[in-house]
Short mmCIF file of the C-alpha atoms (twelve columns), coordinates in Angstrom:
data_MODEL
# 
_entry.id   MODEL 
# 
loop_
_atom_site.group_PDB 
_atom_site.id 
_atom_site.type_symbol 
_atom_site.label_atom_id 
_atom_site.label_alt_id 
_atom_site.label_comp_id 
_atom_site.label_asym_id 
_atom_site.label_seq_id 
_atom_site.Cartn_x 
_atom_site.Cartn_y 
_atom_site.Cartn_z 
_atom_site.pdbx_PDB_model_num 
ATOM 1   C CA . UNK A 1   -18.145 9.775   -18.541 1 
ATOM 2   C CA . UNK A 2   -20.529 9.872   -21.460 1 
ATOM 3   C CA . UNK A 3   -22.461 6.604   -21.862 1 
ATOM 4   C CA . UNK A 4   -22.660 4.117   -18.983 1 
ATOM 5   C CA . UNK A 5   -24.469 0.752   -19.111 1 
ATOM 6   C CA . UNK A 6   -26.962 0.525   -16.206 1 
ATOM 7   C CA . UNK A 7   -29.333 -2.340  -17.142 1 
ATOM 8   C CA . UNK A 8   -31.713 -3.658  -19.668 1 
ATOM 9   C CA . UNK A 9   -35.331 -3.766  -20.652 1 
ATOM 10  C CA . UNK A 10  -35.586 -7.006  -22.492 1 
ATOM 11  C CA . UNK A 11  -32.878 -8.723  -24.509 1 
ATOM 12  C CA . UNK A 12  -29.793 -7.975  -22.457 1 
ATOM 13  C CA . UNK A 13  -29.249 -10.403 -19.621 1 
ATOM 14  C CA . UNK A 14  -25.466 -10.522 -19.290 1 
ATOM 15  C CA . UNK A 15  -23.059 -7.794  -20.440 1 
ATOM 16  C CA . UNK A 16  -19.798 -9.132  -21.728 1 
ATOM 17  C CA . UNK A 17  -16.797 -7.031  -22.773 1 
ATOM 18  C CA . UNK A 18  -14.388 -7.972  -25.550 1 
ATOM 19  C CA . UNK A 19  -11.510 -6.367  -27.460 1 
ATOM 20  C CA . UNK A 20  -11.951 -4.794  -30.920 1 
ATOM 21  C CA . UNK A 21  -9.443  -3.308  -33.265 1 
ATOM 22  C CA . UNK A 22  -9.304  0.533   -33.437 1 
ATOM 23  C CA . UNK A 23  -9.466  1.798   -36.987 1 
ATOM 24  C CA . UNK A 24  -8.101  5.323   -36.121 1 
ATOM 25  C CA . UNK A 25  -5.373  6.500   -33.891 1 
ATOM 26  C CA . UNK A 26  -7.682  8.559   -31.650 1 
ATOM 27  C CA . UNK A 27  -7.506  8.008   -27.935 1 
ATOM 28  C CA . UNK A 28  -10.652 6.552   -26.213 1 
ATOM 29  C CA . UNK A 29  -12.096 6.878   -22.747 1 
ATOM 30  C CA . UNK A 30  -14.490 4.737   -20.772 1 
ATOM 31  C CA . UNK A 31  -18.001 5.522   -21.991 1 
ATOM 32  C CA . UNK A 32  -17.121 6.635   -25.469 1 
ATOM 33  C CA . UNK A 33  -19.753 5.600   -28.047 1 
ATOM 34  C CA . UNK A 34  -17.986 3.575   -30.724 1 
ATOM 35  C CA . UNK A 35  -19.086 2.911   -34.276 1 
ATOM 36  C CA . UNK A 36  -18.083 -0.036  -36.490 1 
ATOM 37  C CA . UNK A 37  -16.285 0.821   -39.674 1 
ATOM 38  C CA . UNK A 38  -14.522 -1.678  -41.911 1 
ATOM 39  C CA . UNK A 39  -12.902 -4.258  -39.726 1 
ATOM 40  C CA . UNK A 40  -12.790 -2.405  -36.410 1 
ATOM 41  C CA . UNK A 41  -14.283 0.495   -34.374 1 
ATOM 42  C CA . UNK A 42  -13.753 4.204   -34.134 1 
ATOM 43  C CA . UNK A 43  -15.307 6.990   -31.897 1 
ATOM 44  C CA . UNK A 44  -18.815 7.796   -33.104 1 
ATOM 45  C CA . UNK A 45  -19.815 11.030  -34.789 1 
ATOM 46  C CA . UNK A 46  -23.138 12.729  -35.504 1 
ATOM 47  C CA . UNK A 47  -23.105 11.462  -39.048 1 
ATOM 48  C CA . UNK A 48  -22.943 7.737   -38.069 1 
ATOM 49  C CA . UNK A 49  -26.120 5.612   -38.516 1 
ATOM 50  C CA . UNK A 50  -27.572 2.365   -37.281 1 
ATOM 51  C CA . UNK A 51  -27.188 0.604   -40.636 1 
ATOM 52  C CA . UNK A 52  -24.678 2.395   -42.855 1 
ATOM 53  C CA . UNK A 53  -21.018 1.923   -43.562 1 
ATOM 54  C CA . UNK A 54  -20.125 3.539   -40.205 1 
ATOM 55  C CA . UNK A 55  -22.714 2.262   -37.760 1 
ATOM 56  C CA . UNK A 56  -23.197 2.524   -33.968 1 
ATOM 57  C CA . UNK A 57  -21.696 -0.600  -32.394 1 
ATOM 58  C CA . UNK A 58  -20.475 -0.472  -28.794 1 
ATOM 59  C CA . UNK A 59  -19.465 1.465   -25.695 1 
ATOM 60  C CA . UNK A 60  -15.717 1.671   -24.793 1 
ATOM 61  C CA . UNK A 61  -14.883 0.053   -21.463 1 
ATOM 62  C CA . UNK A 62  -11.091 0.951   -21.350 1 
ATOM 63  C CA . UNK A 63  -8.948  4.012   -21.653 1 
ATOM 64  C CA . UNK A 64  -6.676  3.746   -24.710 1 
ATOM 65  C CA . UNK A 65  -4.037  6.227   -25.825 1 
ATOM 66  C CA . UNK A 66  -3.732  7.356   -29.443 1 
ATOM 67  C CA . UNK A 67  -1.151  4.713   -30.401 1 
ATOM 68  C CA . UNK A 68  -3.117  1.718   -29.078 1 
ATOM 69  C CA . UNK A 69  -4.542  -0.643  -31.670 1 
ATOM 70  C CA . UNK A 70  -7.494  -2.072  -29.846 1 
ATOM 71  C CA . UNK A 71  -10.083 -1.122  -27.259 1 
ATOM 72  C CA . UNK A 72  -12.238 -3.093  -24.792 1 
ATOM 73  C CA . UNK A 73  -15.938 -2.611  -25.623 1 
ATOM 74  C CA . UNK A 74  -19.410 -3.799  -24.711 1 
ATOM 75  C CA . UNK A 75  -21.655 -4.410  -27.725 1 
ATOM 76  C CA . UNK A 76  -24.858 -2.380  -28.024 1 
ATOM 77  C CA . UNK A 77  -28.006 -4.494  -28.309 1 
ATOM 78  C CA . UNK A 78  -31.624 -3.583  -28.594 1 
ATOM 79  C CA . UNK A 79  -33.110 -2.789  -25.138 1 
ATOM 80  C CA . UNK A 80  -29.789 -1.933  -23.478 1 
ATOM 81  C CA . UNK A 81  -30.260 0.865   -20.930 1 
ATOM 82  C CA . UNK A 82  -27.489 3.470   -20.509 1 
ATOM 83  C CA . UNK A 83  -26.988 6.675   -18.656 1 
ATOM 84  C CA . UNK A 84  -26.107 9.319   -21.190 1 
ATOM 85  C CA . UNK A 85  -24.542 12.779  -20.979 1 
ATOM 86  C CA . UNK A 86  -26.753 15.181  -22.920 1 
ATOM 87  C CA . UNK A 87  -25.946 18.235  -24.935 1 
ATOM 88  C CA . UNK A 88  -28.893 20.249  -23.667 1 
ATOM 89  C CA . UNK A 89  -30.617 20.632  -20.295 1 
ATOM 90  C CA . UNK A 90  -32.989 17.746  -19.750 1 
ATOM 91  C CA . UNK A 91  -36.722 17.974  -19.365 1 
ATOM 92  C CA . UNK A 92  -39.555 15.514  -18.686 1 
ATOM 93  C CA . UNK A 93  -41.094 16.375  -22.047 1 
ATOM 94  C CA . UNK A 94  -38.137 14.715  -23.762 1 
ATOM 95  C CA . UNK A 95  -39.026 11.284  -22.408 1 
ATOM 96  C CA . UNK A 96  -40.096 8.989   -25.274 1 
ATOM 97  C CA . UNK A 97  -38.122 10.985  -27.841 1 
ATOM 98  C CA . UNK A 98  -35.580 9.116   -30.008 1 
ATOM 99  C CA . UNK A 99  -32.385 11.182  -30.275 1 
ATOM 100 C CA . UNK A 100 -29.269 11.464  -32.417 1 
ATOM 101 C CA . UNK A 101 -25.772 11.714  -30.932 1 
ATOM 102 C CA . UNK A 102 -23.752 14.900  -30.881 1 
ATOM 103 C CA . UNK A 103 -20.511 12.872  -30.973 1 
ATOM 104 C CA . UNK A 104 -18.947 9.981   -29.069 1 
ATOM 105 C CA . UNK A 105 -19.618 11.625  -25.690 1 
ATOM 106 C CA . UNK A 106 -23.025 13.233  -25.865 1 
ATOM 107 C CA . UNK A 107 -26.693 12.648  -26.808 1 
ATOM 108 C CA . UNK A 108 -28.421 15.481  -28.739 1 
ATOM 109 C CA . UNK A 109 -31.547 15.538  -26.538 1 
ATOM 110 C CA . UNK A 110 -34.590 17.354  -27.792 1 
ATOM 111 C CA . UNK A 111 -38.412 17.052  -27.611 1 
ATOM 112 C CA . UNK A 112 -38.468 16.105  -31.316 1 
ATOM 113 C CA . UNK A 113 -38.880 12.367  -31.880 1 
ATOM 114 C CA . UNK A 114 -36.427 11.538  -34.725 1 
ATOM 115 C CA . UNK A 115 -37.457 8.750   -37.036 1 
ATOM 116 C CA . UNK A 116 -34.184 8.540   -39.036 1 
ATOM 117 C CA . UNK A 117 -31.437 5.990   -38.832 1 
ATOM 118 C CA . UNK A 118 -29.186 8.446   -36.951 1 
ATOM 119 C CA . UNK A 119 -31.395 8.247   -33.886 1 
ATOM 120 C CA . UNK A 120 -30.351 5.103   -31.981 1 
ATOM 121 C CA . UNK A 121 -31.429 6.129   -28.458 1 
ATOM 122 C CA . UNK A 122 -34.808 6.739   -26.796 1 
ATOM 123 C CA . UNK A 123 -34.918 8.798   -23.642 1 
ATOM 124 C CA . UNK A 124 -36.719 6.741   -20.914 1 
ATOM 125 C CA . UNK A 125 -36.064 8.873   -17.824 1 
ATOM 126 C CA . UNK A 126 -34.355 12.055  -16.721 1 
ATOM 127 C CA . UNK A 127 -31.543 11.766  -14.190 1 
ATOM 128 C CA . UNK A 128 -31.089 14.543  -11.635 1 
ATOM 129 C CA . UNK A 129 -31.747 18.278  -12.277 1 
ATOM 130 C CA . UNK A 130 -32.221 19.733  -15.759 1 
ATOM 131 C CA . UNK A 131 -28.797 21.305  -15.585 1 
ATOM 132 C CA . UNK A 132 -27.142 17.969  -14.821 1 
ATOM 133 C CA . UNK A 133 -27.719 17.046  -18.468 1 
ATOM 134 C CA . UNK A 134 -28.173 13.379  -17.783 1 
ATOM 135 C CA . UNK A 135 -30.781 10.938  -19.003 1 
ATOM 136 C CA . UNK A 136 -31.455 7.159   -18.987 1 
ATOM 137 C CA . UNK A 137 -31.704 6.061   -22.648 1 
ATOM 138 C CA . UNK A 138 -32.653 2.772   -24.276 1 
ATOM 139 C CA . UNK A 139 -30.739 1.585   -27.378 1 
ATOM 140 C CA . UNK A 140 -33.418 1.078   -30.035 1 
ATOM 141 C CA . UNK A 141 -31.372 0.752   -33.171 1 
ATOM 142 C CA . UNK A 142 -32.933 3.788   -34.942 1 
ATOM 143 C CA . UNK A 143 -36.078 3.227   -36.940 1 
ATOM 144 C CA . UNK A 144 -36.121 -0.517  -36.293 1 
ATOM 145 C CA . UNK A 145 -37.950 0.160   -33.054 1 
ATOM 146 C CA . UNK A 146 -41.007 2.295   -32.186 1 
ATOM 147 C CA . UNK A 147 -40.740 4.750   -29.365 1 
ATOM 148 C CA . UNK A 148 -42.873 3.729   -26.379 1 
# 
């Protein structure tokens, strides 16, 4: 599993899932980060942004095969807390850093605080051992929020 909703720090009080049209034929898995493009969603890539034509939108909550035309998702909202699978080993010095995504299944965790619109998540805590490559992250919507 890549991204899992675990709670909130603020705005999110009730998580509701809904079905969205898939704009590509790619299969999806529970926890895939999804980006909105046109009139539906597709699996996120490292080039997606928080405000561009292809923007971070939601987390997949259902397994869909390549031929399926829709996917059950939970909308990302500012303050939503997720457990993320990370590309690199995790370390306490990454807490507070805003990070980009590697793709639809992983966060590109580093100690560098990114201030661009490709950095939608802030690391708030490390989960397990460094080699577990897991972190709690808060959706901050890129540069719209300030790292705490």
